[in-house]
Amino acid sequence: QLQLQESGPGLVKPSETLSLNCSVSGDSISSPLYYWGWVRQPPGKGLEWIGTIYYPGSTSYNPSLVGRVSISVDTSKNQFSLKLNSVTAADTALYYCMRRIGSYARQIDSWGQGTLVTVSS
Amino acid sequence: DIQMTQSPSTLSASVGDRVTFTCRASQTITTYLNWYQQKPGKAPRLLIYAASSLHSGVPSRFSGSGSGTDFTLTIDSLQPEDFATYYCQQSYRSPYSFGQGTMLEIK
């Protein structure tokens, strides 16, 4: 059974870089069937699409974050990562990693439990 | 970007009721529309994909319909575990944006 687990610092200072990892078990991150990515949710608010990566390295990002965001994969650890530069308080959110179906409806069929990242000095 | 608008923002209903949620896209998305359920403190859960296909393990009281720009999610005979927030999402064009959500609360 697929499991996704986010990890990383829960507190990041303004202007610094947010870095999160998502460990994948029960599937290979190099599978040609899926995309892997991130969605965030500010406290008490709705869901925001961040972006995805398709192995070995095709990425797609939300235009609102382009220039600050990058997603990468590490097949040796079967995990993928998120980096978000120059963070502000507006980046405080619950960050979810997810798996997206690569074809047909392109739906998100699996989610991590989420990790809260607070941007504060 | 494609904007997704859900209505109403909050819906009050009772166990056993039939409820319908609405989602509208700012441009046609054919049937690239997915519905998720989120309970407090939990990750979203896929309910419906491709506008009307029921995800594996989801009870048959959930159904979806629509195409183009207008979509609905219906729950027949509400159960206590159905009280949650529901989000639509378009997967027609990246960024695959979400609606703002509809909170289903107990009347």
Short mmCIF file of C-alpha atoms in Angstrom, two decimals:
data_model
loop_
_atom_site.label_atom_id
_atom_site.label_comp_id
_atom_site.label_asym_id
_atom_site.label_seq_id
_atom_site.Cartn_x
_atom_site.Cartn_y
_atom_site.Cartn_z
CA GLN A 1 0.00 0.00 0.00
CA LEU A 2 1.32 3.42 -0.95
CA GLN A 3 2.48 5.69 1.86
CA LEU A 4 3.75 9.25 1.59
CA GLN A 5 5.50 10.91 4.52
CA GLU A 6 6.59 14.54 4.65
CA SER A 7 9.57 15.67 6.71
CA GLY A 8 11.41 18.91 7.30
CA PRO A 9 11.70 21.93 9.60
CA GLY A 10 8.47 23.22 11.08
CA LEU A 11 9.82 26.74 11.48
CA VAL A 12 11.57 28.83 8.82
CA LYS A 13 12.75 32.42 9.11
CA PRO A 14 11.52 35.07 6.66
CA SER A 15 13.68 35.39 3.52
CA GLU A 16 15.14 31.91 4.04
CA THR A 17 14.47 28.68 2.14
CA LEU A 18 11.77 26.19 3.02
CA SER A 19 12.91 22.60 2.35
CA LEU A 20 10.71 19.54 2.65
CA ASN A 21 11.13 15.90 1.71
CA CYS A 22 8.49 13.32 0.90
CA SER A 23 9.44 9.69 1.41
CA VAL A 24 7.56 7.21 -0.73
CA SER A 25 6.93 3.59 0.21
CA GLY A 26 4.85 1.05 -1.67
CA ASP A 27 5.68 2.41 -5.12
CA SER A 28 8.66 3.56 -7.13
CA ILE A 29 9.13 7.25 -7.71
CA SER A 30 10.45 6.37 -11.17
CA SER A 31 7.12 4.79 -12.18
CA PRO A 32 5.96 6.04 -15.60
CA LEU A 33 2.35 6.02 -14.37
CA TYR A 34 2.49 8.86 -11.87
CA TYR A 35 3.50 12.41 -11.15
CA TRP A 36 4.65 13.45 -7.68
CA GLY A 37 4.05 16.84 -6.17
CA TRP A 38 3.01 19.28 -3.51
CA VAL A 39 -0.17 21.08 -2.40
CA ARG A 40 -0.35 23.52 0.49
CA GLN A 41 -3.11 24.81 2.73
CA PRO A 42 -2.75 27.99 4.82
CA PRO A 43 -4.33 27.64 8.26
CA GLY A 44 -8.10 27.77 7.98
CA LYS A 45 -8.01 28.24 4.21
CA GLY A 46 -8.30 26.24 1.01
CA LEU A 47 -5.92 24.15 -1.06
CA GLU A 48 -3.25 25.60 -3.36
CA TRP A 49 -1.48 23.66 -6.09
CA ILE A 50 2.31 24.08 -5.87
CA GLY A 51 3.63 21.80 -8.61
CA THR A 52 4.68 18.37 -9.75
CA ILE A 53 7.62 16.37 -11.06
CA TYR A 54 7.61 13.46 -13.49
CA TYR A 55 10.62 11.17 -13.39
CA PRO A 56 13.36 11.77 -14.32
CA GLY A 57 12.87 15.49 -13.99
CA SER A 58 10.03 17.14 -15.90
CA THR A 59 8.55 19.80 -13.64
CA SER A 60 5.48 22.01 -13.64
CA TYR A 61 4.93 24.83 -11.16
CA ASN A 62 2.19 27.20 -10.18
CA PRO A 63 2.98 30.47 -11.99
CA SER A 64 2.39 32.34 -8.72
CA LEU A 65 5.48 30.58 -7.30
CA VAL A 66 7.72 30.40 -10.36
CA GLY A 67 11.16 31.73 -9.59
CA ARG A 68 10.95 30.66 -5.95
CA VAL A 69 9.99 26.99 -6.15
CA SER A 70 11.74 23.83 -7.23
CA ILE A 71 10.85 20.15 -6.97
CA SER A 72 13.40 17.38 -7.39
CA VAL A 73 13.64 13.60 -7.03
CA ASP A 74 16.16 11.30 -5.37
CA THR A 75 15.66 7.79 -6.68
CA SER A 76 18.30 6.34 -4.35
CA LYS A 77 16.06 7.26 -1.42
CA ASN A 78 12.76 6.94 -3.31
CA GLN A 79 11.81 10.43 -2.26
CA PHE A 80 11.13 13.83 -3.75
CA SER A 81 11.73 17.28 -2.35
CA LEU A 82 10.34 20.79 -2.32
CA LYS A 83 12.35 23.98 -2.01
CA LEU A 84 10.73 27.38 -1.71
CA ASN A 85 13.01 30.40 -1.58
CA SER A 86 12.60 33.84 -0.02
CA VAL A 87 9.69 32.80 2.16
CA THR A 88 7.35 35.24 3.88
CA ALA A 89 4.54 34.84 6.39
CA ALA A 90 2.23 34.18 3.44
CA ASP A 91 4.02 30.86 2.92
CA THR A 92 2.93 29.59 6.34
CA ALA A 93 0.83 26.54 5.58
CA LEU A 94 0.24 22.84 5.92
CA TYR A 95 2.27 21.27 3.12
CA TYR A 96 1.05 18.01 1.60
CA CYS A 97 2.99 15.77 -0.73
CA MET A 98 0.90 13.79 -3.16
CA ARG A 99 0.79 11.37 -6.07
CA ARG A 100 -1.08 12.33 -9.20
CA ILE A 101 -2.31 9.93 -11.85
CA GLY A 102 -0.36 10.56 -15.04
CA SER A 103 -3.13 10.03 -17.52
CA TYR A 104 -6.90 10.21 -18.04
CA ALA A 105 -8.37 12.38 -15.26
CA ARG A 106 -5.00 13.32 -13.70
CA GLN A 107 -6.50 13.11 -10.23
CA ILE A 108 -4.59 13.06 -6.93
CA ASP A 109 -5.13 9.58 -5.57
CA SER A 110 -2.76 9.61 -2.59
CA TRP A 111 -1.72 12.23 -0.05
CA GLY A 112 0.76 12.46 2.78
CA GLN A 113 -0.54 13.42 6.21
CA GLY A 114 0.80 16.96 5.81
CA THR A 115 3.43 18.96 7.68
CA LEU A 116 2.93 22.43 9.11
CA VAL A 117 5.55 25.00 8.20
CA THR A 118 5.48 28.34 9.99
CA VAL A 119 7.43 31.30 8.66
CA SER A 120 8.44 33.51 11.54
CA SER A 121 11.50 35.17 12.99
CA ASP B 1 -5.15 30.29 -14.66
CA ILE B 2 -8.53 28.58 -14.45
CA GLN B 3 -10.62 29.80 -11.53
CA MET B 4 -12.87 27.36 -9.71
CA THR B 5 -15.87 28.67 -7.76
CA GLN B 6 -17.84 26.52 -5.34
CA SER B 7 -21.25 27.24 -3.90
CA PRO B 8 -22.47 27.49 -1.30
CA SER B 9 -19.57 28.17 1.07
CA THR B 10 -21.44 26.40 3.86
CA LEU B 11 -24.27 23.92 3.68
CA SER B 12 -26.35 22.79 6.67
CA ALA B 13 -28.06 19.42 6.49
CA SER B 14 -29.27 16.52 8.57
CA VAL B 15 -28.43 12.83 8.59
CA GLY B 16 -30.46 11.14 5.87
CA ASP B 17 -30.73 14.25 3.68
CA ARG B 18 -29.74 14.44 0.05
CA VAL B 19 -27.30 17.30 -0.63
CA THR B 20 -25.80 18.82 -3.74
CA PHE B 21 -22.63 20.87 -4.08
CA THR B 22 -21.91 23.06 -7.09
CA CYS B 23 -18.60 23.87 -8.76
CA ARG B 24 -18.11 26.22 -11.69
CA ALA B 25 -15.00 26.68 -13.82
CA SER B 26 -14.01 30.02 -15.40
CA GLN B 27 -13.59 28.27 -18.76
CA THR B 28 -14.41 24.88 -20.17
CA ILE B 29 -12.57 21.98 -18.58
CA THR B 30 -14.56 19.24 -20.37
CA THR B 31 -14.75 16.53 -17.67
CA TYR B 32 -11.37 17.15 -16.01
CA LEU B 33 -13.00 17.70 -12.65
CA ASN B 34 -12.24 15.93 -9.37
CA TRP B 35 -13.89 16.08 -5.95
CA TYR B 36 -12.16 15.64 -2.59
CA GLN B 37 -13.41 15.37 0.97
CA GLN B 38 -11.38 16.80 3.85
CA LYS B 39 -12.03 16.31 7.54
CA PRO B 40 -10.41 18.50 10.22
CA GLY B 41 -6.77 17.61 10.77
CA LYS B 42 -6.72 15.16 7.88
CA ALA B 43 -5.45 15.13 4.33
CA PRO B 44 -7.99 15.40 1.53
CA ARG B 45 -9.45 12.16 0.18
CA LEU B 46 -10.38 11.57 -3.45
CA LEU B 47 -14.07 10.87 -3.99
CA ILE B 48 -14.84 11.44 -7.67
CA TYR B 49 -12.57 11.81 -10.71
CA ALA B 50 -13.30 12.71 -14.30
CA ALA B 51 -16.49 14.44 -13.13
CA SER B 52 -18.48 11.27 -12.52
CA SER B 53 -16.22 8.27 -11.81
CA LEU B 54 -16.32 6.95 -8.26
CA HIS B 55 -12.89 6.36 -6.72
CA SER B 56 -12.21 2.89 -5.33
CA GLY B 57 -13.63 2.36 -1.86
CA VAL B 58 -15.90 5.42 -1.92
CA PRO B 59 -19.51 4.66 -0.94
CA SER B 60 -22.04 4.65 -3.76
CA ARG B 61 -24.11 7.39 -2.08
CA PHE B 62 -21.57 9.83 -3.59
CA SER B 63 -22.05 10.78 -7.22
CA GLY B 64 -20.81 13.46 -9.57
CA SER B 65 -22.03 14.97 -12.80
CA GLY B 66 -21.40 17.77 -15.24
CA SER B 67 -19.18 18.82 -18.10
CA GLY B 68 -17.85 21.99 -19.61
CA THR B 69 -17.99 24.58 -16.84
CA ASP B 70 -20.69 23.38 -14.42
CA PHE B 71 -20.42 20.41 -12.11
CA THR B 72 -22.21 18.91 -9.12
CA LEU B 73 -21.41 16.51 -6.33
CA THR B 74 -24.39 14.78 -4.72
CA ILE B 75 -24.54 12.78 -1.53
CA ASP B 76 -27.63 10.62 -1.12
CA SER B 77 -28.76 9.85 2.42
CA LEU B 78 -26.13 11.73 4.44
CA GLN B 79 -24.24 9.74 7.05
CA PRO B 80 -22.62 11.21 10.19
CA GLU B 81 -19.13 10.64 8.74
CA ASP B 82 -19.96 12.79 5.68
CA PHE B 83 -19.82 16.08 7.56
CA ALA B 84 -16.63 17.62 6.23
CA THR B 85 -15.35 20.16 3.69
CA TYR B 86 -15.59 19.32 0.00
CA TYR B 87 -13.27 20.68 -2.69
CA CYS B 88 -13.48 20.52 -6.45
CA GLN B 89 -10.33 20.62 -8.56
CA GLN B 90 -9.77 21.05 -12.27
CA SER B 91 -7.10 18.92 -13.92
CA TYR B 92 -7.58 20.31 -17.44
CA ARG B 93 -4.68 22.74 -17.40
CA SER B 94 -1.86 23.35 -14.95
CA PRO B 95 -1.89 24.82 -12.34
CA TYR B 96 -4.57 22.32 -11.36
CA SER B 97 -6.53 24.74 -9.20
CA PHE B 98 -9.02 23.99 -6.45
CA GLY B 99 -12.28 25.63 -5.50
CA GLN B 100 -12.45 27.40 -2.15
CA GLY B 101 -14.40 24.54 -0.61
CA THR B 102 -17.90 23.93 0.74
CA MET B 103 -18.23 23.08 4.42
CA LEU B 104 -21.03 20.61 5.14
CA GLU B 105 -22.26 21.07 8.68
CA ILE B 106 -24.87 19.38 10.80
CA LYS B 107 -28.16 21.25 10.98
#
